[in-house]
PDB file of C-alpha atoms and ligand atoms in Angstrom:
ATOM      1  CA  MET A   1     -21.567  16.245  14.478  1.00 37.00           C
ATOM      2  CA  GLU A   2     -18.526  17.617  15.613  1.00 43.00           C
ATOM      3  CA  GLN A   3     -17.856  18.158  19.270  1.00 41.00           C
ATOM      4  CA  HIS A   4     -18.619  21.149  20.737  1.00 46.00           C
ATOM      5  CA  GLU A   5     -21.201  22.379  18.380  1.00 47.00           C
ATOM      6  CA  SER A   6     -23.404  25.497  18.966  1.00 50.00           C
ATOM      7  CA  ARG A   7     -25.957  27.455  17.805  1.00 50.00           C
ATOM      8  CA  ILE A   8     -24.614  29.670  15.916  1.00 51.00           C
ATOM      9  CA  GLU A   9     -22.829  27.304  13.758  1.00 55.00           C
ATOM     10  CA  ILE A  10     -26.178  25.248  14.071  1.00 48.00           C
ATOM     11  CA  ALA A  11     -27.656  29.102  12.617  1.00 51.00           C
ATOM     12  CA  LEU A  12     -24.971  29.173   9.709  1.00 55.00           C
ATOM     13  CA  LYS A  13     -25.826  25.828   8.724  1.00 54.00           C
ATOM     14  CA  GLU A  14     -27.548  26.289   5.562  1.00 47.00           C
ATOM     15  CA  ASP A  15     -31.585  25.194   5.423  1.00 58.00           C
ATOM     16  CA  ASN A  16     -31.879  23.496   1.701  1.00 63.00           C
ATOM     17  CA  ASN A  17     -28.441  24.401   0.904  1.00 81.00           C
ATOM     18  CA  THR A  18     -28.662  28.454   1.394  1.00 89.00           C
ATOM     19  CA  VAL A  19     -27.385  30.754   2.449  1.00 91.00           C
ATOM     20  CA  ASP A  20     -28.149  34.567   2.650  1.00 90.00           C
ATOM     21  CA  PHE A  21     -26.938  37.036   0.327  1.00 90.00           C
ATOM     22  CA  GLY A  22     -28.608  39.974   1.660  1.00 89.00           C
ATOM     23  CA  HIS A  23     -31.572  38.995   2.710  1.00 89.00           C
ATOM     24  CA  THR A  24     -32.464  36.796  -0.642  1.00 90.00           C
ATOM     25  CA  ARG A  25     -31.797  32.850  -0.148  1.00 91.00           C
ATOM     26  CA  VAL A  26     -29.346  31.807  -2.525  1.00 91.00           C
ATOM     27  CA  LYS A  27     -27.985  28.431  -3.433  1.00 89.00           C
ATOM     28  CA  GLN A  28     -24.939  28.168  -1.301  1.00 88.00           C
ATOM     29  CA  GLY A  29     -22.206  28.032  -4.040  1.00 89.00           C
ATOM     30  CA  GLU A  30     -23.571  31.232  -5.463  1.00 90.00           C
ATOM     31  CA  LYS A  31     -22.794  33.389  -3.060  1.00 91.00           C
ATOM     32  CA  SER A  32     -19.543  34.263  -3.821  1.00 90.00           C
ATOM     33  CA  GLY A  33     -19.395  34.919  -7.177  1.00 89.00           C
ATOM     34  CA  LEU A  34     -22.657  37.443  -6.449  1.00 90.00           C
ATOM     35  CA  VAL A  35     -20.382  38.632  -3.882  1.00 90.00           C
ATOM     36  CA  ARG A  36     -17.130  39.232  -6.607  1.00 89.00           C
ATOM     37  CA  GLU A  37     -19.980  40.634  -8.728  1.00 89.00           C
ATOM     38  CA  VAL A  38     -21.331  43.240  -5.759  1.00 89.00           C
ATOM     39  CA  PHE A  39     -17.179  43.992  -4.879  1.00 89.00           C
ATOM     40  CA  SER A  40     -16.870  44.816  -9.184  1.00 90.00           C
ATOM     41  CA  GLU A  41     -19.094  46.843  -9.766  1.00 88.00           C
ATOM     42  CA  VAL A  42     -18.056  49.306  -6.770  1.00 87.00           C
ATOM     43  CA  SER A  43     -14.401  48.788  -7.326  1.00 88.00           C
ATOM     44  CA  GLU A  44     -13.804  51.956  -9.391  1.00 86.00           C
ATOM     45  CA  THR A  45     -15.798  53.854  -6.443  1.00 89.00           C
ATOM     46  CA  TYR A  46     -15.247  51.994  -3.458  1.00 88.00           C
ATOM     47  CA  ASP A  47     -13.560  54.578  -1.544  1.00 90.00           C
ATOM     48  CA  LEU A  48     -15.200  57.216  -1.900  1.00 91.00           C
ATOM     49  CA  PHE A  49     -18.302  55.234  -1.402  1.00 90.00           C
ATOM     50  CA  ASN A  50     -17.180  54.440   2.327  1.00 91.00           C
ATOM     51  CA  ASP A  51     -15.890  58.106   3.015  1.00 92.00           C
ATOM     52  CA  ILE A  52     -19.252  59.296   2.114  1.00 91.00           C
ATOM     53  CA  ALA A  53     -21.742  57.697   3.438  1.00 89.00           C
ATOM     54  CA  SER A  54     -19.447  56.438   6.964  1.00 90.00           C
ATOM     55  CA  LEU A  55     -18.886  60.832   6.873  1.00 91.00           C
ATOM     56  CA  GLY A  56     -15.755  59.840   7.472  1.00 93.00           C
ATOM     57  CA  PHE A  57     -15.898  57.500   9.937  1.00 94.00           C
ATOM     58  CA  HIS A  58     -14.853  54.504   8.721  1.00 96.00           C
ATOM     59  CA  ARG A  59     -10.748  56.014   8.514  1.00 96.00           C
ATOM     60  CA  ILE A  60     -11.248  56.290  12.730  1.00 96.00           C
ATOM     61  CA  TRP A  61     -12.535  52.533  12.394  1.00 97.00           C
ATOM     62  CA  LYS A  62      -9.685  51.329  10.717  1.00 97.00           C
ATOM     63  CA  LYS A  63      -6.897  53.574  12.884  1.00 97.00           C
ATOM     64  CA  TYR A  64      -8.254  52.261  16.157  1.00 98.00           C
ATOM     65  CA  THR A  65      -7.789  48.427  14.403  1.00 98.00           C
ATOM     66  CA  ILE A  66      -4.300  49.359  13.572  1.00 98.00           C
ATOM     67  CA  TRP A  67      -3.263  50.857  16.992  1.00 98.00           C
ATOM     68  CA  LEU A  68      -5.083  47.274  18.568  1.00 98.00           C
ATOM     69  CA  LEU A  69      -3.208  45.001  16.777  1.00 98.00           C
ATOM     70  CA  ASN A  70      -0.157  46.431  17.773  1.00 98.00           C
ATOM     71  CA  LEU A  71       2.559  45.981  15.509  1.00 98.00           C
ATOM     72  CA  ARG A  72       6.187  46.054  15.866  1.00 97.00           C
ATOM     73  CA  SER A  73       9.003  46.611  13.818  1.00 97.00           C
ATOM     74  CA  GLY A  74       9.995  43.071  11.705  1.00 98.00           C
ATOM     75  CA  GLU A  75       6.621  41.608  11.742  1.00 98.00           C
ATOM     76  CA  THR A  76       4.008  39.923   9.486  1.00 98.00           C
ATOM     77  CA  LEU A  77       0.349  40.681   8.628  1.00 98.00           C
ATOM     78  CA  LEU A  78      -2.183  39.349   7.047  1.00 98.00           C
ATOM     79  CA  ASP A  79      -4.779  41.681   5.592  1.00 98.00           C
ATOM     80  CA  VAL A  80      -7.538  39.593   4.701  1.00 98.00           C
ATOM     81  CA  ALA A  81     -10.445  40.671   1.925  1.00 98.00           C
ATOM     82  CA  SER A  82      -7.662  43.237   1.937  1.00 97.00           C
ATOM     83  CA  GLY A  83      -9.603  45.444  -0.900  1.00 95.00           C
ATOM     84  CA  SER A  84      -8.411  48.679  -1.726  1.00 94.00           C
ATOM     85  CA  GLY A  85      -5.851  48.249   1.205  1.00 95.00           C
ATOM     86  CA  ASP A  86      -7.160  50.890   3.786  1.00 96.00           C
ATOM     87  CA  LEU A  87      -5.486  48.359   6.447  1.00 97.00           C
ATOM     88  CA  ALA A  88      -2.822  47.228   4.815  1.00 97.00           C
ATOM     89  CA  ILE A  89      -1.335  50.363   3.242  1.00 95.00           C
ATOM     90  CA  LYS A  90      -1.435  51.802   6.983  1.00 95.00           C
ATOM     91  CA  ALA A  91       0.359  48.592   8.620  1.00 97.00           C
ATOM     92  CA  THR A  92       3.359  48.566   6.378  1.00 96.00           C
ATOM     93  CA  GLU A  93       4.550  52.237   7.484  1.00 94.00           C
ATOM     94  CA  LEU A  94       4.654  49.953  11.459  1.00 97.00           C
ATOM     95  CA  VAL A  95       6.751  46.705  10.375  1.00 97.00           C
ATOM     96  CA  LYS A  96       8.810  48.776   8.409  1.00 92.00           C
ATOM     97  CA  PRO A  97      11.673  48.104   7.304  1.00 92.00           C
ATOM     98  CA  ALA A  98      12.133  44.616   7.845  1.00 94.00           C
ATOM     99  CA  GLY A  99       8.102  43.741   8.349  1.00 97.00           C
ATOM    100  CA  THR A 100       5.304  42.137   5.696  1.00 97.00           C
ATOM    101  CA  VAL A 101       2.072  42.818   5.150  1.00 97.00           C
ATOM    102  CA  VAL A 102      -0.228  40.581   2.588  1.00 98.00           C
ATOM    103  CA  MET A 103      -3.022  41.984   0.893  1.00 98.00           C
ATOM    104  CA  CYS A 104      -5.350  39.162   0.345  1.00 98.00           C
ATOM    105  CA  ASP A 105      -8.613  39.673  -1.545  1.00 97.00           C
ATOM    106  CA  ILE A 106     -10.767  36.788  -3.437  1.00 96.00           C
ATOM    107  CA  ASN A 107     -11.522  40.002  -6.013  1.00 95.00           C
ATOM    108  CA  ASP A 108      -9.306  40.723  -9.236  1.00 94.00           C
ATOM    109  CA  ARG A 109     -10.646  44.507  -9.133  1.00 94.00           C
ATOM    110  CA  MET A 110     -10.418  45.637  -5.994  1.00 95.00           C
ATOM    111  CA  LEU A 111      -6.548  43.688  -5.826  1.00 95.00           C
ATOM    112  CA  GLU A 112      -6.519  46.204  -8.354  1.00 94.00           C
ATOM    113  CA  HIS A 113      -7.678  49.485  -7.307  1.00 94.00           C
ATOM    114  CA  GLY A 114      -5.597  47.928  -4.200  1.00 94.00           C
ATOM    115  CA  ARG A 115      -2.358  47.679  -6.473  1.00 94.00           C
ATOM    116  CA  ASN A 116      -3.017  50.500  -8.252  1.00 94.00           C
ATOM    117  CA  ARG A 117      -3.120  52.648  -4.669  1.00 93.00           C
ATOM    118  CA  CYS A 118       0.079  51.164  -3.277  1.00 92.00           C
ATOM    119  CA  LEU A 119       1.830  52.168  -6.715  1.00 92.00           C
ATOM    120  CA  ASP A 120       0.524  55.613  -6.622  1.00 92.00           C
ATOM    121  CA  GLU A 121       1.691  56.343  -3.658  1.00 89.00           C
ATOM    122  CA  GLY A 122       5.342  54.686  -3.494  1.00 89.00           C
ATOM    123  CA  ARG A 123       4.542  51.396  -1.740  1.00 89.00           C
ATOM    124  CA  LEU A 124       4.625  48.054  -2.635  1.00 89.00           C
ATOM    125  CA  ILE A 125       2.861  45.633  -0.859  1.00 95.00           C
ATOM    126  CA  PRO A 126       2.033  41.870  -2.120  1.00 96.00           C
ATOM    127  CA  LEU A 127      -0.938  40.919  -3.378  1.00 97.00           C
ATOM    128  CA  VAL A 128      -2.272  37.835  -3.257  1.00 97.00           C
ATOM    129  CA  LYS A 129      -5.933  36.853  -4.563  1.00 97.00           C
ATOM    130  CA  ALA A 130      -7.466  34.213  -2.375  1.00 97.00           C
ATOM    131  CA  ASN A 131     -10.531  32.976  -0.763  1.00 97.00           C
ATOM    132  CA  ALA A 132     -10.752  33.589   3.084  1.00 98.00           C
ATOM    133  CA  GLU A 133     -11.852  30.251   2.664  1.00 97.00           C
ATOM    134  CA  SER A 134      -9.002  28.493   1.439  1.00 98.00           C
ATOM    135  CA  LEU A 135      -5.745  30.522   2.433  1.00 98.00           C
ATOM    136  CA  PRO A 136      -2.688  29.453   0.442  1.00 98.00           C
ATOM    137  CA  PHE A 137      -0.284  30.342   3.329  1.00 98.00           C
ATOM    138  CA  MET A 138       1.411  27.514   5.703  1.00 98.00           C
ATOM    139  CA  ASP A 139       1.040  27.181   8.749  1.00 98.00           C
ATOM    140  CA  ASP A 140       1.922  29.721  11.117  1.00 98.00           C
ATOM    141  CA  SER A 141       2.703  31.895   9.128  1.00 98.00           C
ATOM    142  CA  PHE A 142       1.721  35.261  10.243  1.00 98.00           C
ATOM    143  CA  ASP A 143       2.367  37.019  12.999  1.00 98.00           C
ATOM    144  CA  LYS A 144      -0.905  39.311  13.447  1.00 98.00           C
ATOM    145  CA  LEU A 145      -3.862  38.697  11.354  1.00 98.00           C
ATOM    146  CA  SER A 146      -6.798  41.729   9.993  1.00 98.00           C
ATOM    147  CA  ILE A 147      -9.714  41.553   8.147  1.00 98.00           C
ATOM    148  CA  GLY A 148     -12.045  44.962   8.073  1.00 98.00           C
ATOM    149  CA  PHE A 149     -15.064  44.303   6.953  1.00 97.00           C
ATOM    150  CA  GLY A 150     -14.696  41.092   4.939  1.00 97.00           C
ATOM    151  CA  LEU A 151     -15.968  38.466   7.082  1.00 97.00           C
ATOM    152  CA  ARG A 152     -20.103  39.485   6.228  1.00 96.00           C
ATOM    153  CA  ASN A 153     -19.214  38.864   2.859  1.00 95.00           C
ATOM    154  CA  ILE A 154     -17.845  35.201   3.482  1.00 96.00           C
ATOM    155  CA  THR A 155     -20.187  32.545   2.967  1.00 95.00           C
ATOM    156  CA  GLU A 156     -18.029  29.986   5.457  1.00 95.00           C
ATOM    157  CA  LYS A 157     -17.605  31.799   8.101  1.00 96.00           C
ATOM    158  CA  LYS A 158     -15.700  28.655  10.372  1.00 97.00           C
ATOM    159  CA  ARG A 159     -13.764  27.679   7.678  1.00 97.00           C
ATOM    160  CA  ALA A 160     -12.390  31.461   6.999  1.00 98.00           C
ATOM    161  CA  LEU A 161     -11.505  31.105  10.941  1.00 98.00           C
ATOM    162  CA  LYS A 162     -10.169  28.407  10.762  1.00 98.00           C
ATOM    163  CA  GLU A 163      -8.011  29.215   8.000  1.00 98.00           C
ATOM    164  CA  PHE A 164      -7.087  32.200   9.929  1.00 98.00           C
ATOM    165  CA  LYS A 165      -6.378  30.434  12.860  1.00 98.00           C
ATOM    166  CA  ARG A 166      -3.920  28.018  10.886  1.00 98.00           C
ATOM    167  CA  VAL A 167      -1.849  31.026   9.248  1.00 98.00           C
ATOM    168  CA  LEU A 168      -1.005  32.721  12.363  1.00 98.00           C
ATOM    169  CA  ARG A 169       1.236  31.354  14.156  1.00 98.00           C
ATOM    170  CA  PRO A 170       0.916  30.609  18.274  1.00 98.00           C
ATOM    171  CA  GLY A 171       0.486  33.551  20.220  1.00 98.00           C
ATOM    172  CA  GLY A 172      -0.541  35.569  17.061  1.00 98.00           C
ATOM    173  CA  LYS A 173      -3.517  37.982  17.355  1.00 98.00           C
ATOM    174  CA  ALA A 174      -6.421  38.579  14.892  1.00 98.00           C
ATOM    175  CA  ILE A 175      -8.084  41.363  14.887  1.00 98.00           C
ATOM    176  CA  ILE A 176     -11.760  40.954  13.166  1.00 98.00           C
ATOM    177  CA  LEU A 177     -13.659  44.806  12.122  1.00 98.00           C
ATOM    178  CA  GLU A 178     -16.686  44.485  10.739  1.00 97.00           C
ATOM    179  CA  PHE A 179     -20.227  46.321  10.896  1.00 95.00           C
ATOM    180  CA  SER A 180     -23.217  44.870  13.663  1.00 92.00           C
ATOM    181  CA  GLN A 181     -26.897  45.502  13.609  1.00 87.00           C
ATOM    182  CA  MET A 182     -27.829  48.436  16.209  1.00 87.00           C
ATOM    183  CA  SER A 183     -29.435  47.497  19.365  1.00 85.00           C
ATOM    184  CA  GLU A 184     -32.672  48.158  19.729  1.00 88.00           C
ATOM    185  CA  ASP A 185     -32.342  50.540  22.552  1.00 90.00           C
ATOM    186  CA  ASN A 186     -30.049  52.735  20.581  1.00 89.00           C
ATOM    187  CA  PRO A 187     -31.124  56.382  20.317  1.00 91.00           C
ATOM    188  CA  ILE A 188     -30.016  56.480  16.733  1.00 91.00           C
ATOM    189  CA  LYS A 189     -31.249  53.038  15.196  1.00 92.00           C
ATOM    190  CA  LYS A 190     -34.149  54.399  14.034  1.00 93.00           C
ATOM    191  CA  VAL A 191     -32.477  57.316  12.444  1.00 92.00           C
ATOM    192  CA  TYR A 192     -29.730  54.740  11.122  1.00 91.00           C
ATOM    193  CA  ASP A 193     -31.909  52.050   9.556  1.00 92.00           C
ATOM    194  CA  TRP A 194     -33.475  55.217   7.775  1.00 93.00           C
ATOM    195  CA  TYR A 195     -30.164  56.399   6.140  1.00 92.00           C
ATOM    196  CA  SER A 196     -29.336  52.465   5.290  1.00 90.00           C
ATOM    197  CA  TYR A 197     -32.606  51.514   3.616  1.00 90.00           C
ATOM    198  CA  SER A 198     -33.415  55.297   2.341  1.00 91.00           C
ATOM    199  CA  ILE A 199     -30.222  56.818   1.942  1.00 92.00           C
ATOM    200  CA  LEU A 200     -26.823  54.838   1.316  1.00 91.00           C
ATOM    201  CA  PRO A 201     -28.123  53.244  -1.628  1.00 90.00           C
ATOM    202  CA  LYS A 202     -28.809  56.911  -3.682  1.00 91.00           C
ATOM    203  CA  LEU A 203     -25.438  57.547  -2.277  1.00 90.00           C
ATOM    204  CA  GLY A 204     -24.368  54.556  -5.089  1.00 88.00           C
ATOM    205  CA  GLU A 205     -26.544  55.296  -7.270  1.00 90.00           C
ATOM    206  CA  LEU A 206     -24.975  58.634  -7.027  1.00 89.00           C
ATOM    207  CA  THR A 207     -21.323  58.235  -6.504  1.00 87.00           C
ATOM    208  CA  ALA A 208     -20.990  53.857  -8.981  1.00 83.00           C
ATOM    209  CA  GLY A 209     -23.949  55.061 -10.915  1.00 87.00           C
ATOM    210  CA  LYS A 210     -26.370  52.234 -10.116  1.00 84.00           C
ATOM    211  CA  SER A 211     -27.887  51.333  -6.246  1.00 86.00           C
ATOM    212  CA  GLY A 212     -28.671  47.437  -6.511  1.00 86.00           C
ATOM    213  CA  PRO A 213     -24.762  46.732  -4.482  1.00 87.00           C
ATOM    214  CA  TYR A 214     -25.273  49.256  -2.277  1.00 87.00           C
ATOM    215  CA  SER A 215     -28.791  47.542  -1.014  1.00 88.00           C
ATOM    216  CA  TYR A 216     -26.183  43.891  -0.528  1.00 89.00           C
ATOM    217  CA  LEU A 217     -24.219  45.810   1.268  1.00 88.00           C
ATOM    218  CA  VAL A 218     -26.982  47.286   3.470  1.00 89.00           C
ATOM    219  CA  GLU A 219     -28.870  43.512   3.854  1.00 92.00           C
ATOM    220  CA  SER A 220     -26.065  42.062   4.679  1.00 93.00           C
ATOM    221  CA  ILE A 221     -24.962  43.517   7.615  1.00 92.00           C
ATOM    222  CA  ARG A 222     -28.587  42.886   8.681  1.00 89.00           C
ATOM    223  CA  GLU A 223     -27.922  39.307   8.440  1.00 91.00           C
ATOM    224  CA  TYR A 224     -24.724  38.845   9.849  1.00 93.00           C
ATOM    225  CA  PRO A 225     -24.435  37.805  13.023  1.00 93.00           C
ATOM    226  CA  GLY A 226     -24.782  39.935  16.607  1.00 92.00           C
ATOM    227  CA  PRO A 227     -21.003  39.854  18.203  1.00 94.00           C
ATOM    228  CA  ASN A 228     -22.693  37.457  20.856  1.00 95.00           C
ATOM    229  CA  GLN A 229     -22.338  34.802  18.190  1.00 95.00           C
ATOM    230  CA  ILE A 230     -18.986  35.545  16.479  1.00 97.00           C
ATOM    231  CA  SER A 231     -17.453  35.612  19.481  1.00 97.00           C
ATOM    232  CA  GLU A 232     -19.150  31.932  20.052  1.00 97.00           C
ATOM    233  CA  LEU A 233     -17.742  31.044  16.478  1.00 97.00           C
ATOM    234  CA  LEU A 234     -13.709  32.184  17.387  1.00 98.00           C
ATOM    235  CA  LYS A 235     -14.694  30.265  20.260  1.00 98.00           C
ATOM    236  CA  SER A 236     -15.405  27.419  18.707  1.00 98.00           C
ATOM    237  CA  VAL A 237     -12.656  27.098  16.370  1.00 98.00           C
ATOM    238  CA  GLY A 238     -10.642  27.174  19.653  1.00 98.00           C
ATOM    239  CA  PHE A 239      -9.557  31.411  19.481  1.00 98.00           C
ATOM    240  CA  SER A 240      -8.234  32.130  22.680  1.00 98.00           C
ATOM    241  CA  SER A 241      -8.529  35.644  24.882  1.00 97.00           C
ATOM    242  CA  VAL A 242     -11.646  36.624  22.544  1.00 98.00           C
ATOM    243  CA  ARG A 243     -13.448  39.642  23.193  1.00 98.00           C
ATOM    244  CA  PHE A 244     -15.380  42.677  21.155  1.00 97.00           C
ATOM    245  CA  GLN A 245     -15.917  45.616  21.837  1.00 97.00           C
ATOM    246  CA  PRO A 246     -18.774  48.486  19.353  1.00 95.00           C
ATOM    247  CA  LEU A 247     -17.332  51.192  18.252  1.00 95.00           C
ATOM    248  CA  PHE A 248     -19.430  54.605  17.675  1.00 79.00           C
ATOM    249  CA  PRO A 249     -22.314  54.814  17.316  1.00 80.00           C
ATOM    250  CA  GLY A 250     -22.682  51.637  17.599  1.00 84.00           C
ATOM    251  CA  GLY A 251     -22.923  49.874  14.345  1.00 91.00           C
ATOM    252  CA  VAL A 252     -19.348  48.145  14.034  1.00 96.00           C
ATOM    253  CA  THR A 253     -17.868  45.583  17.066  1.00 97.00           C
ATOM    254  CA  VAL A 254     -14.336  44.685  16.753  1.00 98.00           C
ATOM    255  CA  HIS A 255     -13.811  41.725  17.232  1.00 98.00           C
ATOM    256  CA  GLN A 256     -10.301  40.567  18.923  1.00 98.00           C
ATOM    257  CA  VAL A 257      -8.556  36.670  19.557  1.00 98.00           C
ATOM    258  CA  THR A 258      -5.218  35.229  19.642  1.00 98.00           C
ATOM    259  CA  LYS A 259      -4.288  32.164  18.790  1.00 98.00           C
TER     260      LYS A 259
HETATM  261  N1  LIG B   1     -11.488  45.755   4.096  1.00 64.47           N
HETATM  262  C1  LIG B   1     -11.133  46.683   2.924  1.00 64.47           C
HETATM  263  C2  LIG B   1     -11.954  47.787   3.232  1.00 64.47           C
HETATM  264  O1  LIG B   1     -12.024  47.851   4.910  1.00 64.47           O
HETATM  265  O2  LIG B   1     -12.203  48.989   3.214  1.00 64.47           O
HETATM  266  C3  LIG B   1     -12.361  46.346   1.978  1.00 64.47           C
HETATM  267  C4  LIG B   1     -13.717  45.828   2.856  1.00 64.47           C
HETATM  268  S1  LIG B   1     -14.652  45.326   1.513  1.00 64.47           S
HETATM  269  C5  LIG B   1     -16.390  45.798   2.259  1.00 64.47           C
HETATM  270  C6  LIG B   1     -15.090  44.068   1.242  1.00 64.47           C
HETATM  271  C7  LIG B   1     -14.126  42.416   0.585  1.00 64.47           C
HETATM  272  O3  LIG B   1     -14.375  41.319   0.735  1.00 64.47           O
HETATM  273  C8  LIG B   1     -14.046  43.296  -0.936  1.00 64.47           C
HETATM  274  O4  LIG B   1     -13.005  43.704  -2.011  1.00 64.47           O
HETATM  275  C9  LIG B   1     -14.585  41.882  -1.162  1.00 64.47           C
HETATM  276  O5  LIG B   1     -13.901  41.309  -2.822  1.00 64.47           O
HETATM  277  C10 LIG B   1     -13.454  41.158  -0.093  1.00 64.47           C
HETATM  278  N2  LIG B   1     -14.053  39.814  -0.226  1.00 64.47           N
HETATM  279  C11 LIG B   1     -15.429  39.168  -0.492  1.00 64.47           C
HETATM  280  N3  LIG B   1     -15.737  37.855   0.067  1.00 64.47           N
HETATM  281  C12 LIG B   1     -14.565  37.363   0.482  1.00 64.47           C
HETATM  282  C13 LIG B   1     -14.149  35.894   0.101  1.00 64.47           C
HETATM  283  N4  LIG B   1     -14.774  34.668   0.502  1.00 64.47           N
HETATM  284  N5  LIG B   1     -12.561  35.583   0.232  1.00 64.47           N
HETATM  285  C14 LIG B   1     -11.515  37.034   0.175  1.00 64.47           C
HETATM  286  N6  LIG B   1     -12.164  38.379   0.330  1.00 64.47           N
HETATM  287  C15 LIG B   1     -13.372  38.468  -0.061  1.00 64.47           C
END
């Protein structure tokens, strides 16, 4: 047993080798395939859905994430679980002309969508298909790392966080933007729950013609550990300066850490 096994590590350990897939328990080895199916099904309409479902807020959260990264010209950024590339595309402007942004995702369809977006906007961003739990990059190779709305979909979160630390250079910074459960005393929690469970799957039906993947997205937020637990996990893999901040209106949290 590792020296600093924390409560969250124990909680994330699989009971009977099962993990959460939304509110359902599935075999550990099955989750990434199921997550892949979800994102393959929604890839075409992913951006439209984000705009409608978040009422445009996701753009503000992502802008803020990029601001927190404090990117400088010439720096290198790895955007993990990059999807259609919202964070990566914004970041390229800041690191040019000599810097590099790399988009990395496990899902071909999401990457394909991201690549088409880059081509449409006249940008060349390297894309790498990879599982965040096993990144195909050398140690200490990036100045910064970002992951937007990706961590909750990853089966072995601690393994992925260790990989983030490994590929970052000493002193490098990582930002994790992710949904989080609203606290019980949040005045909009009841409306948010109703919106999540009743409206979002219907919006999915309208935009992508199916509600199943959107039920998973909603449920996966409820199963995701809280910000304190994620902070504990980040510390357990050796990150320093671990801090987090809830973002308006409270269902999203941004974690900042340094290697
Ligand atoms: N970062 C983008 C954004 O903020 O719009 C996309 C977020 S999307 C909700 C989550 C992405 O995580 C999907 O593109 C999915 O394919 C990717 N993903 C899920 N599991 C992953 C894994 N184990 N490794 C890498 N990417 C993963």
